[in-house]
Amino acid sequence: MTVRSTDGPPTIEDAARQLGVPVVAVDRAFGVVTIDPKQGLYSVQVDAAHLPADAPSDEFSGPFSDPRIEPFGPPRDAPPPDKTST
Amino acid sequence: MPIPVIVVVPAQEPLRESAAAFAEGRAPLRDLREAFMPSLLSIDASAPAVPIGTGRPEDIGTASMSAEQSPSFAVRATANVDRMEDVPEVIDGRPVFADPRIEPFVTCGSTPALGNVAGVAAKLRLATLTAGGRGLDGTNVAVAVMDTGINFAFLSGKVPAARLDAANSWTPPNGATAPGKYPVDHGTMCAFDVLIAAPNATLLDFPILPSAVPGGSTVGRTIGTAMLAFSQLFTNWAVSFAPGGVSKYAGLVVSNSWGIYHPSWDFPAGHRGRYIDNPRHPFNLLVAAMAGSGVDIVFAAGNCGPVCADMRCQGRTTQAIMGANAHQDVLTLGGCDLNDAIVGYSSQGPSIANMFQQKPDVAAYTHFLGSEAFGAGSPDSGTSTSCPVAAGCVAALRTKVGFALTPPSNLFAQIRATATPVPGQTGWQADFGHGIIDADAAGRSLGV
C-alpha cells in the first residue's frame, strides 16, 4: 500500500491510521519504504486480511501486487514437443 | 505445390555460361531457361548452375569441376507435383535430389559458450575507452548489482582488481550474510560481467534474490524485496547524503538481471494494483524517482524470446517485456552472441500494453565464456549477462559524463542513437532495439 506524508517518512502508526488498519497489520520488518520524497509517497506492506471491507481501492493507494521475481539466467530450455504418434 | 529440388543434368551451353558468369561476377550472356530440363521440372533461373564434374567421388578435382570442363551441372528447379512424396528419384534418366530449407543454429539455453571475454572486449572495442588517456573505465562510479549476492572471493580470483564497497552495500532484514560473502551464483556472474567494460568501477552488493531468510520476515524473492533495496539505495544517494555514503560517487548505475516470467505471477489483468502493466505501481514510481535523481537503471529484457524461450515463460513470447523491465526511464537490454546474432531466448518487443513499447532499447553480448560461476566451461548467458555488460558500458561512460548535465534519459538516448544497427536495420526493431551497444561511439557523441 502507498501512503502519503508531507513531513518526511510517516511512522508505522501513522501509516496504519492512514490506511484504516490495526498497527499489527503493518509489516514492521518491511518498514516504511521511501518511494518519492518529492511527492511525499511512501510504501508499507499490509496483511490484506486486515484491510477494511469498505477500504477504497484506487490506483494511488493500492493494494498493489507483490509478485515473485527471478533472475534471467541461465535460460532453461523448454522440453521438445511430444512427438508421440498414434 | 511446387517442390524445390536439385537435378543433375549434362552440360549445356546455357549452364556453362551461367556458372562462368557467376564465377566471374558478371551477368550471364544467355538465359538459363534455354537449358533443356527433364519433364516435370521447371528451372529456377535465379540460381546459377553449379558445375559438379562427373558426380563420381574419384573424379572430383578443380579441373573437372570448372564451368568450362564439367560434364554435369547441378541446377535448382521445382518439381510440379502435389506432395514431396511424389517427387521421383529419377526423371528422364536424370537423378533428382532434395533442396531442403536451412536455418541458422540459433543460440539457445543449452548451446555451449560462443567466444569469451576477450572476444566481447574486442567486439565492444573496449581498449579504445581507455586508450590515450581517455580513461573511461568506471573509476569513481558505483554499480549496484541487484541479484543473488556476490561472492567477492571468487570474483577477486577472476578479476584481481575488483572493488566492493561493503559499507554501502545492503543486507536484507534479518539477513545473516555479509556483503560479498554470498554463494557463487547468478549475482557473482553479473558482477563479473559489469567489470568487463568498467574494470575500475566499485561494486555494491544488493542481494534481493535469495530465498526468504529465517526469522519470519516477509522479505523474499518478490518485488517488495526489490523495493526495499531500491529505496535504501535511493535514500543513500539522493536523500540522506551521509558522509561516505553512495553520494560520494560520480555516478551510480543499477544493474537488474531479473523480472517476471509470466503474467500469472501477478494480479489478474485489469486489477489496478497489478505490477507488470502499471506505471503507478509503487516500484515503478520508485524507479522513476531514482532515474530522476540521476541514477542509471539498467534492466534485462528477459528470456522469453520466440525461438527458444525459457520454460518459465510457459510458451508466452509476445508482450514479454513487462514491469520495470519495460519502464520508460530504464535502459532495457536484449542479448546477442558474438556472431552478432540475436540469441533465441532474448525477449522481443513491443512491451506489454501500457508500458513503454519500444523495448529493448539496445542489445549487448551474452552467452560467452566469462565468469564460469556455474561451473568450468559454462557460459555467462541469458539477458542476465547482456544487462551487466551494458551496465559496465554505462559505468565506463559515467567516468567522465556527469549525471547533472547528462541525466540518464539523455545518456540512454545517446546510447540508442549510436548503437550499431544490424544489417538491414532501419530504426528500432523488436529484437535488437536500436542495435548493438557501442560505448565508444556513445562516448564520442558525448565528447568524451
Coordinates of C-alpha atoms in Angstrom, one line a residue:
Chain A
M1 CA 0.0 0.0 0.0
T2 CA 1.1 3.6 -0.6
V3 CA 0.7 6.3 2.0
R4 CA 1.4 10.0 1.8
S5 CA 3.3 12.4 4.1
T6 CA 4.5 15.9 3.6
D7 CA 6.8 15.8 6.7
G8 CA 9.1 13.1 5.7
P9 CA 8.6 9.3 6.2
P10 CA 5.5 8.6 8.4
T11 CA 5.7 6.2 11.3
I12 CA 4.2 2.7 11.1
E13 CA 1.4 4.0 13.4
D14 CA 0.8 7.0 11.1
A15 CA 0.6 4.6 8.1
A16 CA -1.7 2.3 9.8
R17 CA -4.0 5.2 10.7
Q18 CA -4.0 6.5 7.1
L19 CA -4.9 3.1 5.8
G20 CA -7.5 2.3 8.5
V21 CA -5.8 -0.9 9.6
P22 CA -4.5 -2.0 13.0
V23 CA -0.9 -1.4 13.6
V24 CA -0.2 -5.1 13.8
A25 CA -1.3 -5.5 10.2
V26 CA 1.6 -3.4 9.0
D27 CA 4.8 -5.4 8.5
R28 CA 7.5 -3.7 10.7
A29 CA 10.3 -5.8 9.1
F30 CA 9.4 -4.2 5.8
G31 CA 9.0 -0.8 7.4
V32 CA 8.1 2.4 5.7
V33 CA 9.8 2.5 2.3
T34 CA 10.6 5.8 0.6
I35 CA 9.1 5.9 -3.0
D36 CA 9.3 9.5 -4.0
P37 CA 10.0 12.1 -1.2
K38 CA 9.3 15.0 -3.6
Q39 CA 5.8 13.7 -3.9
G40 CA 5.6 12.5 -0.3
L41 CA 5.0 8.9 -1.4
Y42 CA 5.9 6.0 0.9
S43 CA 5.0 2.4 0.9
V44 CA 4.2 -0.2 3.5
Q45 CA 3.3 -3.9 3.4
V46 CA 0.0 -4.8 4.9
D47 CA -1.7 -8.1 5.7
A48 CA -4.7 -7.9 3.3
A49 CA -6.9 -9.7 5.7
H50 CA -6.9 -6.6 7.9
L51 CA -7.9 -4.2 5.1
P52 CA -11.4 -2.7 5.9
A53 CA -14.1 -4.2 3.7
D54 CA -15.0 -0.7 2.5
A55 CA -11.4 0.5 2.0
P56 CA -11.2 2.4 -1.2
S57 CA -9.1 0.7 -3.8
D58 CA -7.5 3.3 -6.0
E59 CA -4.7 3.4 -8.4
F60 CA -2.6 5.5 -6.0
S61 CA -3.1 3.8 -2.6
G62 CA -3.3 0.2 -3.6
P63 CA -3.5 -2.5 -2.7
F64 CA -0.7 -3.3 -5.1
S65 CA 0.7 -6.7 -6.0
D66 CA 4.0 -8.1 -4.7
P67 CA 4.8 -10.7 -7.3
R68 CA 7.6 -13.2 -7.3
I69 CA 10.8 -12.2 -9.3
E70 CA 13.5 -14.5 -10.6
P71 CA 16.9 -14.0 -12.3
F72 CA 17.0 -14.1 -16.1
G73 CA 19.6 -16.7 -16.4
P74 CA 20.8 -19.3 -17.1
P75 CA 17.9 -19.9 -19.6
R76 CA 16.1 -23.2 -19.0
D77 CA 15.2 -24.7 -22.4
A78 CA 11.6 -25.9 -22.6
P79 CA 11.2 -29.7 -23.3
P80 CA 10.7 -30.6 -27.0
P81 CA 7.1 -31.0 -28.1
D82 CA 5.6 -34.5 -27.6
K83 CA 6.0 -36.4 -30.9
T84 CA 4.1 -39.5 -29.9
S85 CA 2.3 -40.9 -32.9
T86 CA -1.0 -42.6 -32.9
Chain B
M1 CA 2.5 -27.4 -54.8
P2 CA 5.9 -26.8 -56.5
I3 CA 8.6 -28.7 -54.6
P4 CA 12.2 -27.3 -54.6
V5 CA 14.7 -29.9 -55.9
I6 CA 18.2 -30.1 -57.3
V7 CA 18.7 -32.0 -60.5
V8 CA 21.9 -33.1 -62.1
V9 CA 21.9 -32.6 -65.9
P10 CA 24.5 -33.0 -68.7
A11 CA 26.5 -29.9 -69.6
Q12 CA 24.8 -27.4 -72.0
E13 CA 25.9 -24.0 -73.1
P14 CA 23.4 -22.1 -71.0
L15 CA 24.6 -24.0 -67.9
R16 CA 28.2 -23.4 -68.7
E17 CA 27.6 -19.7 -69.3
S18 CA 25.5 -19.4 -66.1
A19 CA 28.3 -21.0 -64.0
A20 CA 31.1 -19.0 -65.7
A21 CA 29.2 -15.7 -65.3
F22 CA 28.6 -16.4 -61.6
A23 CA 32.3 -17.2 -61.0
E24 CA 33.4 -14.0 -62.9
G25 CA 30.9 -11.8 -61.1
R26 CA 29.1 -10.7 -64.3
A27 CA 25.7 -11.0 -65.8
P28 CA 25.2 -14.2 -67.9
L29 CA 25.0 -13.7 -71.7
R30 CA 22.4 -16.5 -72.1
D31 CA 19.1 -17.1 -70.3
L32 CA 19.4 -20.2 -68.1
R33 CA 15.8 -21.1 -69.1
E34 CA 17.2 -22.0 -72.6
A35 CA 18.7 -25.2 -71.0
F36 CA 16.8 -28.4 -71.7
M37 CA 15.3 -29.8 -68.5
P38 CA 13.8 -33.2 -67.6
S39 CA 10.0 -33.3 -67.7
L40 CA 8.0 -32.3 -64.6
L41 CA 10.8 -29.8 -63.7
S42 CA 10.8 -26.0 -64.0
I43 CA 14.3 -24.5 -63.8
D44 CA 15.0 -21.8 -61.2
A45 CA 16.6 -19.2 -63.3
S46 CA 17.5 -17.1 -60.3
A47 CA 20.1 -19.6 -59.1
P48 CA 23.3 -20.2 -61.1
A49 CA 24.1 -23.7 -62.3
V50 CA 26.8 -25.4 -60.3
P51 CA 29.5 -27.5 -62.0
I52 CA 29.9 -30.8 -60.2
G53 CA 32.1 -32.9 -62.5
T54 CA 31.0 -36.4 -63.3
G55 CA 29.3 -36.9 -60.0
R56 CA 31.7 -39.7 -59.0
P57 CA 33.9 -39.1 -56.0
E58 CA 37.1 -40.4 -57.7
D59 CA 36.7 -37.7 -60.4
I60 CA 36.5 -34.7 -58.0
G61 CA 39.1 -32.2 -58.9
T62 CA 39.3 -28.5 -59.6
A63 CA 39.7 -29.0 -63.4
S64 CA 36.8 -31.4 -63.8
M65 CA 34.5 -29.1 -61.8
S66 CA 35.2 -25.9 -63.7
A67 CA 32.5 -24.2 -65.7
E68 CA 34.4 -25.0 -68.9
Q69 CA 35.1 -28.6 -68.4
S70 CA 32.5 -30.0 -66.1
P71 CA 30.4 -32.7 -67.8
S72 CA 27.5 -32.2 -65.5
F73 CA 25.8 -29.4 -63.6
A74 CA 23.6 -29.2 -60.5
V75 CA 20.6 -27.0 -61.2
R76 CA 17.9 -25.7 -58.9
A77 CA 14.4 -26.4 -60.1
T78 CA 10.9 -27.0 -58.9
A79 CA 9.1 -30.3 -59.3
N80 CA 5.5 -29.8 -60.5
V81 CA 3.9 -32.3 -58.2
D82 CA 1.4 -32.1 -55.3
R83 CA 3.4 -33.6 -52.5
M84 CA 7.1 -34.1 -51.5
E85 CA 6.4 -37.8 -51.5
D86 CA 5.5 -37.6 -55.3
V87 CA 8.9 -36.3 -56.4
P88 CA 10.6 -39.1 -58.5
E89 CA 14.1 -40.2 -57.7
V90 CA 15.0 -40.1 -61.4
I91 CA 13.3 -38.2 -64.2
D92 CA 14.3 -38.9 -67.8
G93 CA 17.4 -40.7 -66.6
R94 CA 18.5 -37.7 -64.5
P95 CA 18.9 -38.0 -60.7
V96 CA 16.7 -35.7 -58.6
F97 CA 17.9 -34.6 -55.1
A98 CA 16.3 -32.7 -52.2
D99 CA 16.8 -29.0 -51.7
P100 CA 15.7 -28.7 -48.1
R101 CA 15.3 -25.4 -46.2
I102 CA 18.2 -24.5 -43.9
E103 CA 18.2 -22.2 -40.9
P104 CA 21.0 -20.8 -38.7
F105 CA 21.7 -22.6 -35.5
V106 CA 20.3 -20.1 -33.0
T107 CA 22.0 -19.8 -29.7
C108 CA 19.7 -21.2 -27.0
G109 CA 20.0 -22.1 -23.4
S110 CA 21.8 -25.3 -23.8
T111 CA 24.2 -24.1 -26.5
P112 CA 27.8 -24.1 -25.4
A113 CA 29.6 -20.8 -24.9
L114 CA 30.3 -18.8 -28.0
G115 CA 33.5 -16.9 -27.6
N116 CA 34.9 -15.4 -24.4
V117 CA 35.6 -12.2 -22.6
A118 CA 38.4 -11.2 -24.9
G119 CA 36.0 -11.6 -27.8
V120 CA 33.5 -9.3 -26.0
A121 CA 36.2 -6.8 -25.3
A122 CA 37.2 -6.8 -28.9
K123 CA 33.7 -6.5 -30.3
L124 CA 33.0 -3.6 -28.0
R125 CA 36.4 -2.1 -28.8
L126 CA 36.9 -1.6 -25.1
A127 CA 40.6 -0.8 -25.5
T128 CA 39.6 2.5 -27.2
L129 CA 37.7 3.5 -24.0
T130 CA 41.0 3.8 -22.1
A131 CA 43.5 4.4 -24.9
G132 CA 45.4 7.7 -25.0
G133 CA 44.3 8.8 -21.5
R134 CA 40.6 8.7 -22.4
G135 CA 40.1 7.0 -19.1
L136 CA 36.6 5.6 -19.5
D137 CA 37.0 2.7 -17.0
G138 CA 34.4 3.2 -14.3
T139 CA 36.7 5.0 -11.9
N140 CA 34.7 6.5 -9.0
V141 CA 31.4 5.1 -10.4
A142 CA 29.4 2.7 -8.3
V143 CA 27.4 -0.2 -9.8
A144 CA 24.8 -1.8 -7.6
V145 CA 24.2 -5.4 -8.6
M146 CA 20.6 -6.2 -7.6
D147 CA 20.8 -10.0 -7.6
T148 CA 21.5 -13.1 -5.6
G149 CA 24.5 -11.6 -3.9
I150 CA 28.2 -11.5 -4.8
N151 CA 31.0 -13.9 -3.8
F152 CA 33.8 -11.5 -3.8
A153 CA 36.5 -14.1 -3.1
F154 CA 35.5 -16.0 -6.3
L155 CA 35.3 -12.7 -8.2
S156 CA 38.7 -11.5 -7.0
G157 CA 40.2 -14.7 -8.2
K158 CA 39.0 -13.9 -11.7
V159 CA 39.3 -10.1 -11.5
P160 CA 42.1 -9.3 -9.0
A161 CA 41.5 -5.5 -9.2
A162 CA 37.7 -5.8 -8.4
R163 CA 36.4 -3.4 -5.8
L164 CA 33.4 -3.9 -3.5
D165 CA 32.0 -1.2 -1.2
A166 CA 30.6 -3.4 1.6
A167 CA 29.7 -0.4 3.7
N168 CA 27.3 0.9 1.1
S169 CA 26.0 -2.5 0.1
W170 CA 22.8 -3.9 1.5
T171 CA 21.7 -6.7 3.8
P172 CA 18.0 -7.8 3.7
P173 CA 16.1 -7.5 7.0
N174 CA 17.1 -10.5 9.2
G175 CA 19.8 -11.4 6.8
A176 CA 22.9 -13.1 8.2
T177 CA 25.3 -13.0 5.3
A178 CA 27.7 -10.1 4.9
P179 CA 28.1 -8.3 1.6
G180 CA 30.4 -10.2 -0.7
K181 CA 30.1 -13.4 1.2
Y182 CA 27.2 -15.0 -0.7
P183 CA 27.4 -18.3 -2.5
V184 CA 28.8 -18.3 -6.0
D185 CA 25.7 -17.9 -8.2
H186 CA 24.0 -15.6 -10.6
G187 CA 24.9 -12.5 -8.8
T188 CA 28.6 -13.3 -9.0
M189 CA 28.3 -13.8 -12.7
C190 CA 26.6 -10.4 -13.1
A191 CA 29.2 -8.7 -11.0
F192 CA 31.9 -10.2 -13.2
D193 CA 30.2 -9.0 -16.4
V194 CA 29.9 -5.5 -15.1
L195 CA 33.7 -5.3 -14.8
I196 CA 34.3 -6.3 -18.4
A197 CA 33.7 -2.7 -19.6
A198 CA 34.3 -0.9 -16.3
P199 CA 37.2 -2.7 -14.6
N200 CA 37.7 0.2 -12.1
A201 CA 34.0 0.5 -11.1
T202 CA 33.1 -0.2 -7.5
L203 CA 30.5 -2.9 -6.9
L204 CA 27.7 -2.6 -4.4
D205 CA 26.1 -5.9 -3.3
F206 CA 22.4 -5.8 -3.2
P207 CA 21.1 -9.4 -2.7
I208 CA 17.4 -9.1 -3.5
L209 CA 17.0 -12.5 -4.9
P210 CA 18.0 -15.1 -2.2
S211 CA 15.2 -17.0 -0.7
A212 CA 13.4 -15.8 2.5
V213 CA 15.7 -15.6 5.5
P214 CA 14.9 -17.1 8.9
G215 CA 13.0 -15.0 11.4
G216 CA 9.6 -14.9 9.9
S217 CA 10.4 -11.9 7.8
T218 CA 8.2 -11.3 4.7
V219 CA 11.3 -10.4 2.7
G220 CA 11.8 -12.8 -0.1
R221 CA 12.1 -13.0 -3.9
T222 CA 9.4 -10.5 -4.6
I223 CA 9.0 -7.0 -5.9
G224 CA 8.7 -6.0 -2.3
T225 CA 12.3 -7.0 -1.7
A226 CA 13.4 -5.1 -4.7
M227 CA 11.5 -2.1 -3.4
L228 CA 13.3 -2.2 0.0
A229 CA 16.7 -2.4 -1.8
F230 CA 16.0 0.3 -4.3
S231 CA 14.6 2.6 -1.6
Q232 CA 17.6 2.1 0.6
L233 CA 19.9 2.9 -2.3
F234 CA 17.8 5.9 -3.4
T235 CA 17.8 7.3 0.2
N236 CA 21.5 6.9 0.4
W237 CA 22.1 8.5 -3.0
A238 CA 19.6 11.4 -3.1
V239 CA 18.2 12.0 0.4
S240 CA 20.5 11.4 3.3
F241 CA 23.8 12.4 1.7
A242 CA 25.6 10.7 4.6
P243 CA 29.4 11.2 4.7
G244 CA 30.9 8.2 3.0
G245 CA 27.6 7.3 1.5
V246 CA 26.8 6.4 -2.1
S247 CA 26.5 10.1 -3.0
K248 CA 30.4 10.3 -2.8
Y249 CA 30.5 8.6 -6.2
A250 CA 30.5 10.4 -9.5
G251 CA 27.8 8.1 -10.9
L252 CA 25.5 5.3 -9.7
V253 CA 24.4 2.5 -12.0
V254 CA 21.9 -0.2 -11.0
S255 CA 22.1 -3.5 -12.9
N256 CA 18.9 -5.7 -12.8
S257 CA 19.0 -9.1 -14.4
W258 CA 15.7 -10.2 -13.1
G259 CA 12.0 -9.9 -13.7
I260 CA 8.6 -11.6 -14.1
Y261 CA 8.5 -14.5 -16.4
H262 CA 4.7 -14.8 -16.8
P263 CA 1.6 -12.7 -16.0
S264 CA 0.3 -15.4 -13.8
W265 CA 2.8 -14.4 -11.2
D266 CA 1.0 -11.1 -10.8
F267 CA -2.5 -9.9 -10.0
P268 CA -5.0 -10.6 -12.8
A269 CA -5.4 -8.3 -15.8
G270 CA -7.5 -5.3 -15.1
H271 CA -6.6 -5.1 -11.4
R272 CA -5.5 -1.6 -10.6
G273 CA -2.8 -2.9 -8.2
R274 CA -1.1 -5.1 -10.9
Y275 CA 2.6 -4.6 -11.4
I276 CA 3.5 -5.7 -14.9
D277 CA 1.5 -3.2 -16.8
N278 CA 1.0 -0.4 -14.3
P279 CA 3.3 2.7 -14.3
R280 CA 1.6 3.7 -11.0
H281 CA 2.7 0.6 -9.1
P282 CA 5.0 1.9 -6.3
F283 CA 8.0 0.0 -7.6
N284 CA 7.6 1.7 -11.0
L285 CA 7.2 5.1 -9.3
L286 CA 10.3 4.4 -7.3
V287 CA 12.2 3.6 -10.5
A288 CA 11.1 6.9 -12.0
A289 CA 12.1 8.8 -8.9
M290 CA 15.5 7.3 -8.9
A291 CA 16.1 7.9 -12.5
G292 CA 15.0 11.5 -12.0
S293 CA 17.8 11.8 -9.3
G294 CA 20.5 10.8 -11.8
V295 CA 20.7 7.1 -11.2
D296 CA 21.2 5.0 -14.4
I297 CA 19.0 2.0 -14.1
V298 CA 19.6 -0.9 -16.5
F299 CA 17.3 -3.9 -16.9
A300 CA 17.5 -7.2 -18.8
A301 CA 14.7 -7.7 -21.4
G302 CA 14.0 -11.2 -20.3
N303 CA 14.4 -14.7 -21.7
C304 CA 11.1 -15.2 -23.3
G305 CA 12.3 -15.0 -26.9
P306 CA 10.3 -16.6 -29.7
V307 CA 12.8 -19.2 -30.8
C308 CA 13.7 -20.9 -27.5
A309 CA 12.0 -19.2 -24.6
D310 CA 12.8 -20.2 -21.1
M311 CA 10.3 -22.9 -19.8
R312 CA 9.2 -20.4 -17.1
C313 CA 7.7 -18.3 -19.9
Q314 CA 5.1 -21.0 -20.4
G315 CA 5.2 -20.5 -24.1
R316 CA 4.2 -16.9 -24.0
T317 CA 6.6 -14.9 -26.2
T318 CA 4.7 -11.8 -27.1
Q319 CA 4.5 -8.6 -24.9
A320 CA 7.0 -10.5 -22.8
I321 CA 8.9 -7.4 -21.6
M322 CA 7.0 -6.3 -18.5
G323 CA 7.0 -4.2 -15.4
A324 CA 10.1 -2.1 -14.6
N325 CA 11.9 -4.0 -17.4
A326 CA 9.6 -2.1 -19.8
H327 CA 9.9 1.2 -17.9
Q328 CA 10.3 4.4 -20.0
D329 CA 13.2 5.6 -17.7
V330 CA 15.4 2.5 -17.8
L331 CA 17.8 1.1 -20.4
T332 CA 16.5 -2.4 -21.4
L333 CA 18.9 -4.9 -22.9
G334 CA 18.3 -7.7 -25.4
G335 CA 21.0 -10.3 -25.9
C336 CA 23.1 -11.2 -28.9
D337 CA 26.0 -13.6 -29.3
L338 CA 29.5 -12.8 -30.6
N339 CA 28.3 -13.5 -34.1
D340 CA 26.0 -10.5 -33.7
A341 CA 23.1 -12.9 -33.9
I342 CA 20.2 -12.4 -31.6
V343 CA 20.1 -15.2 -29.1
G344 CA 16.9 -17.3 -29.4
Y345 CA 15.8 -16.6 -25.8
S346 CA 16.1 -12.8 -25.9
S347 CA 12.7 -11.3 -25.2
Q348 CA 11.4 -9.2 -28.1
G349 CA 9.3 -6.1 -28.1
P350 CA 6.9 -4.4 -28.2
S351 CA 6.4 -4.4 -24.5
I352 CA 3.3 -5.3 -22.6
A353 CA 0.5 -2.8 -23.1
N354 CA 0.5 0.4 -21.0
M355 CA 4.3 0.3 -20.6
F356 CA 6.9 1.9 -22.9
Q357 CA 6.5 -0.1 -26.1
Q358 CA 9.9 0.1 -27.9
K359 CA 11.8 -2.3 -25.7
P360 CA 14.5 -3.5 -25.7
D361 CA 16.4 -0.3 -26.2
V362 CA 19.6 -2.0 -27.5
A363 CA 21.3 -5.4 -27.4
A364 CA 24.6 -6.4 -25.7
Y365 CA 26.7 -9.5 -25.8
T366 CA 25.8 -12.7 -23.9
H367 CA 26.4 -16.5 -24.0
F368 CA 30.2 -16.3 -23.8
L369 CA 32.8 -17.9 -21.6
G370 CA 33.2 -15.5 -18.8
S371 CA 32.8 -15.9 -15.0
E372 CA 32.2 -19.6 -15.1
A373 CA 30.2 -19.0 -12.0
F374 CA 28.0 -22.0 -13.0
G375 CA 31.0 -24.3 -13.5
A376 CA 34.0 -24.6 -15.7
G377 CA 33.1 -24.1 -19.3
S378 CA 29.6 -22.9 -18.6
P379 CA 28.7 -19.7 -20.5
D380 CA 27.6 -16.4 -18.9
S381 CA 24.2 -16.5 -20.5
G382 CA 20.7 -15.0 -20.7
T383 CA 19.8 -11.4 -21.0
S384 CA 21.1 -11.6 -17.4
T385 CA 24.5 -11.3 -18.9
S386 CA 23.8 -8.7 -21.6
C387 CA 22.4 -6.4 -18.9
P388 CA 25.5 -6.1 -16.7
V389 CA 27.7 -6.0 -19.8
A390 CA 25.7 -2.9 -20.8
A391 CA 25.7 -1.6 -17.2
G392 CA 29.5 -1.7 -17.3
C393 CA 29.4 0.3 -20.6
V394 CA 27.2 2.9 -18.8
A395 CA 29.6 3.0 -15.8
A396 CA 32.5 3.5 -18.2
L397 CA 30.8 6.4 -19.8
R398 CA 29.9 7.9 -16.4
T399 CA 33.6 8.1 -15.5
K400 CA 33.6 11.4 -17.5
V401 CA 29.9 12.1 -18.2
G402 CA 28.3 13.7 -15.2
F403 CA 24.7 12.9 -14.4
A404 CA 23.8 16.5 -13.6
L405 CA 24.5 17.8 -17.1
T406 CA 23.7 14.5 -18.8
P407 CA 20.9 12.8 -16.9
P408 CA 20.0 9.2 -17.5
S409 CA 17.4 10.0 -20.1
N410 CA 20.0 11.9 -22.2
L411 CA 22.7 9.3 -21.8
F412 CA 20.4 6.5 -22.8
A413 CA 19.2 8.5 -25.8
Q414 CA 22.8 8.8 -26.9
I415 CA 23.3 5.0 -26.4
R416 CA 20.3 4.3 -28.6
A417 CA 21.4 6.8 -31.2
T418 CA 24.9 5.5 -31.5
A419 CA 24.1 1.7 -31.3
T420 CA 25.4 -0.3 -34.2
P421 CA 22.5 -1.3 -36.4
V422 CA 22.5 -4.9 -37.7
P423 CA 22.5 -5.4 -41.5
G424 CA 19.2 -4.2 -43.0
Q425 CA 18.1 -2.4 -39.8
T426 CA 16.4 0.9 -40.2
G427 CA 15.2 2.3 -36.9
W428 CA 14.0 0.4 -33.8
Q429 CA 13.2 -3.3 -34.2
A430 CA 11.8 -5.9 -31.9
D431 CA 14.9 -8.0 -31.3
F432 CA 17.9 -5.7 -31.3
G433 CA 16.1 -2.5 -30.3
H434 CA 18.2 0.3 -31.9
G435 CA 21.2 -2.0 -32.4
I436 CA 24.2 -3.4 -30.5
I437 CA 25.5 -1.1 -27.8
D438 CA 28.6 0.9 -28.8
A439 CA 30.1 2.6 -25.8
D440 CA 33.0 4.0 -27.9
A441 CA 30.6 5.7 -30.3
A442 CA 28.3 6.9 -27.4
G443 CA 31.3 8.4 -25.7
R444 CA 32.5 10.2 -28.8
S445 CA 29.0 11.6 -29.3
L446 CA 29.1 13.0 -25.8
G447 CA 32.5 14.5 -26.3
V448 CA 34.5 12.1 -24.1

